[in-house]
């Protein structure tokens, strides 16, 4: 379990300081994005329970991590199945090689062809399993990142709306209406002046 977690966490890298370019590492760039969003949440969501927000975010991240780890474990099981097939194929290959020694005079080239086809077939199968595992991991990571971003944005908007609603009072509301009426009256006067000119 620890090896799976360590290998999952080691997928990210940190670019050298002073360089400029696009960072294709999804985990590193999203950690930066996540920290910016959390900063905005803290700034605008002063009235919101920060520990509740962090607890929800932590729970969400823990759930996603567990799902990703489960996917990795499933992929590892598929990989182990492929390795088991490879071992069976190697045993079969050893059997074919033994038969090749026995029938070398009559059918050496045909057996050699069968051996190469078998190796190529197994290599292709292993590559397909590895590609499927990598695609599954990448898909789950993208899905988790997207869900976390949506949750954080939703929490930020709710916090900002709550802050705005708590800041509005009758006096501020009346002053805003008065200012808008004054601007409207000034615009009306300007229109009258343009018509008389």
GROMACS .gro file of C-alpha atoms in nm, residues 25-190:
model
  166
   25UNK     CA    1   0.240   1.819  -1.477
   26UNK     CA    2  -0.127   1.810  -1.378
   27UNK     CA    3  -0.069   1.754  -1.007
   28UNK     CA    4   0.180   2.040  -0.954
   29UNK     CA    5  -0.018   2.299  -1.150
   30UNK     CA    6  -0.343   2.204  -0.983
   31UNK     CA    7  -0.186   2.233  -0.639
   32UNK     CA    8  -0.100   2.592  -0.727
   33UNK     CA    9  -0.452   2.653  -0.858
   34UNK     CA   10  -0.599   2.491  -0.548
   35UNK     CA   11  -0.390   2.712  -0.317
   36UNK     CA   12  -0.502   3.024  -0.506
   37UNK     CA   13  -0.867   2.920  -0.481
   38UNK     CA   14  -0.825   2.843  -0.110
   39UNK     CA   15  -0.673   3.191  -0.060
   40UNK     CA   16  -0.970   3.349  -0.232
   41UNK     CA   17  -1.204   3.137  -0.023
   42UNK     CA   18  -1.037   3.245   0.299
   43UNK     CA   19  -1.042   3.610   0.194
   44UNK     CA   20  -1.405   3.621   0.081
   45UNK     CA   21  -1.542   3.357   0.312
   46UNK     CA   22  -1.456   3.514   0.645
   47UNK     CA   23  -1.811   3.457   0.766
   48UNK     CA   24  -1.808   3.093   0.654
   49UNK     CA   25  -1.685   2.825   0.889
   50UNK     CA   26  -1.331   2.762   0.760
   51UNK     CA   27  -1.293   2.434   0.944
   52UNK     CA   28  -1.619   2.308   0.786
   53UNK     CA   29  -1.495   2.408   0.444
   54UNK     CA   30  -1.157   2.249   0.496
   55UNK     CA   31  -1.322   1.939   0.642
   56UNK     CA   32  -1.548   1.904   0.337
   57UNK     CA   33  -1.256   1.964   0.105
   58UNK     CA   34  -1.044   1.719   0.300
   59UNK     CA   35  -1.320   1.457   0.289
   60UNK     CA   36  -1.364   1.508  -0.083
   61UNK     CA   37  -0.992   1.478  -0.146
   62UNK     CA   38  -0.970   1.169   0.076
   63UNK     CA   39  -1.257   1.006  -0.113
   64UNK     CA   40  -1.098   1.085  -0.447
   65UNK     CA   41  -0.763   0.959  -0.323
   66UNK     CA   42  -0.924   0.631  -0.212
   67UNK     CA   43  -1.093   0.591  -0.551
   68UNK     CA   44  -0.770   0.661  -0.733
   69UNK     CA   45  -0.582   0.418  -0.510
   70UNK     CA   46  -0.853   0.158  -0.574
   71UNK     CA   47  -0.814   0.215  -0.948
   72UNK     CA   48  -0.438   0.180  -0.914
   73UNK     CA   49  -0.482  -0.142  -0.719
   74UNK     CA   50  -0.717  -0.274  -0.987
   75UNK     CA   51  -0.465  -0.180  -1.251
   76UNK     CA   52  -0.191  -0.351  -1.052
   77UNK     CA   53  -0.408  -0.663  -1.034
   78UNK     CA   54  -0.452  -0.650  -1.411
   79UNK     CA   55  -0.078  -0.608  -1.443
   80UNK     CA   56  -0.019  -0.907  -1.218
   81UNK     CA   57  -0.261  -1.107  -1.433
   82UNK     CA   58  -0.065  -1.004  -1.740
   83UNK     CA   59   0.261  -1.107  -1.570
   84UNK     CA   60   0.101  -1.441  -1.482
   85UNK     CA   61   0.004  -1.483  -1.848
   86UNK     CA   62   0.358  -1.389  -1.941
   87UNK     CA   63   0.496  -1.660  -1.711
   88UNK     CA   64   0.260  -1.913  -1.867
   89UNK     CA   65   0.368  -1.796  -2.207
   90UNK     CA   66   0.733  -1.829  -2.108
   91UNK     CA   67   0.667  -2.183  -1.990
   92UNK     CA   68   0.498  -2.250  -2.322
   93UNK     CA   69   0.794  -2.089  -2.496
   94UNK     CA   70   1.035  -2.319  -2.313
   95UNK     CA   71   0.822  -2.613  -2.424
   96UNK     CA   72   0.829  -2.483  -2.782
   97UNK     CA   73   1.206  -2.444  -2.762
   98UNK     CA   74   1.240  -2.803  -2.641
   99UNK     CA   75   1.029  -2.922  -2.933
  100UNK     CA   76   1.237  -2.705  -3.164
  101UNK     CA   77   1.551  -2.888  -3.055
  102UNK     CA   78   1.378  -3.218  -3.124
  103UNK     CA   79   1.246  -3.121  -3.465
  104UNK     CA   80   1.527  -2.890  -3.572
  105UNK     CA   81   1.601  -3.078  -3.892
  106UNK     CA   82   1.245  -3.072  -4.026
  107UNK     CA   83   1.078  -2.757  -3.907
  108UNK     CA   84   1.324  -2.521  -3.743
  109UNK     CA   85   1.218  -2.208  -3.933
  110UNK     CA   86   0.845  -2.264  -3.872
  111UNK     CA   87   0.892  -2.310  -3.498
  112UNK     CA   88   1.112  -2.002  -3.484
  113UNK     CA   89   0.836  -1.805  -3.653
  114UNK     CA   90   0.583  -1.932  -3.399
  115UNK     CA   91   0.813  -1.830  -3.116
  116UNK     CA   92   0.852  -1.477  -3.248
  117UNK     CA   93   0.477  -1.445  -3.304
  118UNK     CA   94   0.413  -1.560  -2.949
  119UNK     CA   95   0.664  -1.310  -2.806
  120UNK     CA   96   0.518  -1.028  -3.016
  121UNK     CA   97   0.165  -1.121  -2.911
  122UNK     CA   98   0.259  -1.121  -2.543
  123UNK     CA   99   0.446  -0.791  -2.574
  124UNK     CA  100   0.145  -0.635  -2.742
  125UNK     CA  101  -0.085  -0.765  -2.468
  126UNK     CA  102   0.140  -0.627  -2.195
  127UNK     CA  103   0.160  -0.289  -2.367
  128UNK     CA  104  -0.219  -0.281  -2.395
  129UNK     CA  105  -0.258  -0.357  -2.024
  130UNK     CA  106  -0.001  -0.090  -1.934
  131UNK     CA  107  -0.172   0.167  -2.160
  132UNK     CA  108  -0.512   0.082  -2.011
  133UNK     CA  109  -0.372   0.125  -1.660
  134UNK     CA  110  -0.215   0.461  -1.744
  135UNK     CA  111  -0.530   0.587  -1.917
  136UNK     CA  112  -0.745   0.480  -1.623
  137UNK     CA  113  -0.517   0.655  -1.374
  138UNK     CA  114  -0.506   0.971  -1.584
  139UNK     CA  115  -0.885   0.971  -1.631
  140UNK     CA  116  -0.949   0.929  -1.259
  141UNK     CA  117  -0.699   1.206  -1.175
  142UNK     CA  118  -0.862   1.444  -1.424
  143UNK     CA  119  -1.206   1.356  -1.289
  144UNK     CA  120  -1.095   1.410  -0.929
  145UNK     CA  121  -0.930   1.743  -1.011
  146UNK     CA  122  -1.239   1.862  -1.198
  147UNK     CA  123  -1.470   1.768  -0.912
  148UNK     CA  124  -1.248   1.936  -0.653
  149UNK     CA  125  -1.232   2.253  -0.863
  150UNK     CA  126  -1.610   2.259  -0.898
  151UNK     CA  127  -1.660   2.208  -0.525
  152UNK     CA  128  -1.408   2.477  -0.432
  153UNK     CA  129  -1.563   2.724  -0.678
  154UNK     CA  130  -1.911   2.648  -0.547
  155UNK     CA  131  -1.797   2.698  -0.186
  156UNK     CA  132  -1.622   3.023  -0.281
  157UNK     CA  133  -1.933   3.158  -0.451
  158UNK     CA  134  -2.153   3.062  -0.158
  159UNK     CA  135  -1.910   3.227   0.083
  160UNK     CA  136  -1.892   3.544  -0.126
  161UNK     CA  137  -2.271   3.564  -0.152
  162UNK     CA  138  -2.304   3.513   0.220
  163UNK     CA  139  -2.050   3.788   0.287
  164UNK     CA  140  -2.224   4.026   0.048
  165UNK     CA  141  -2.567   3.954   0.197
  166UNK     CA  142  -2.439   4.005   0.549
  167UNK     CA  143  -2.279   4.339   0.453
  168UNK     CA  144  -2.595   4.491   0.302
  169UNK     CA  145  -2.813   4.689   0.542
  170UNK     CA  146  -3.101   4.937   0.494
  171UNK     CA  147  -2.884   5.249   0.515
  172UNK     CA  148  -2.636   5.121   0.254
  173UNK     CA  149  -2.924   5.010   0.035
  174UNK     CA  150  -3.093   5.353   0.052
  175UNK     CA  151  -2.762   5.533  -0.020
  176UNK     CA  152  -2.708   5.313  -0.327
  177UNK     CA  153  -3.060   5.385  -0.455
  178UNK     CA  154  -3.009   5.759  -0.392
  179UNK     CA  155  -2.679   5.761  -0.580
  180UNK     CA  156  -2.835   5.578  -0.874
  181UNK     CA  157  -3.128   5.824  -0.883
  182UNK     CA  158  -2.881   6.114  -0.877
  183UNK     CA  159  -2.684   5.966  -1.169
  184UNK     CA  160  -3.008   5.908  -1.359
  185UNK     CA  161  -3.116   6.272  -1.297
  186UNK     CA  162  -2.778   6.402  -1.418
  187UNK     CA  163  -2.805   6.194  -1.734
  188UNK     CA  164  -3.155   6.331  -1.794
  189UNK     CA  165  -3.028   6.691  -1.755
  190UNK     CA  166  -2.748   6.627  -2.005
   0.00000   0.00000   0.00000
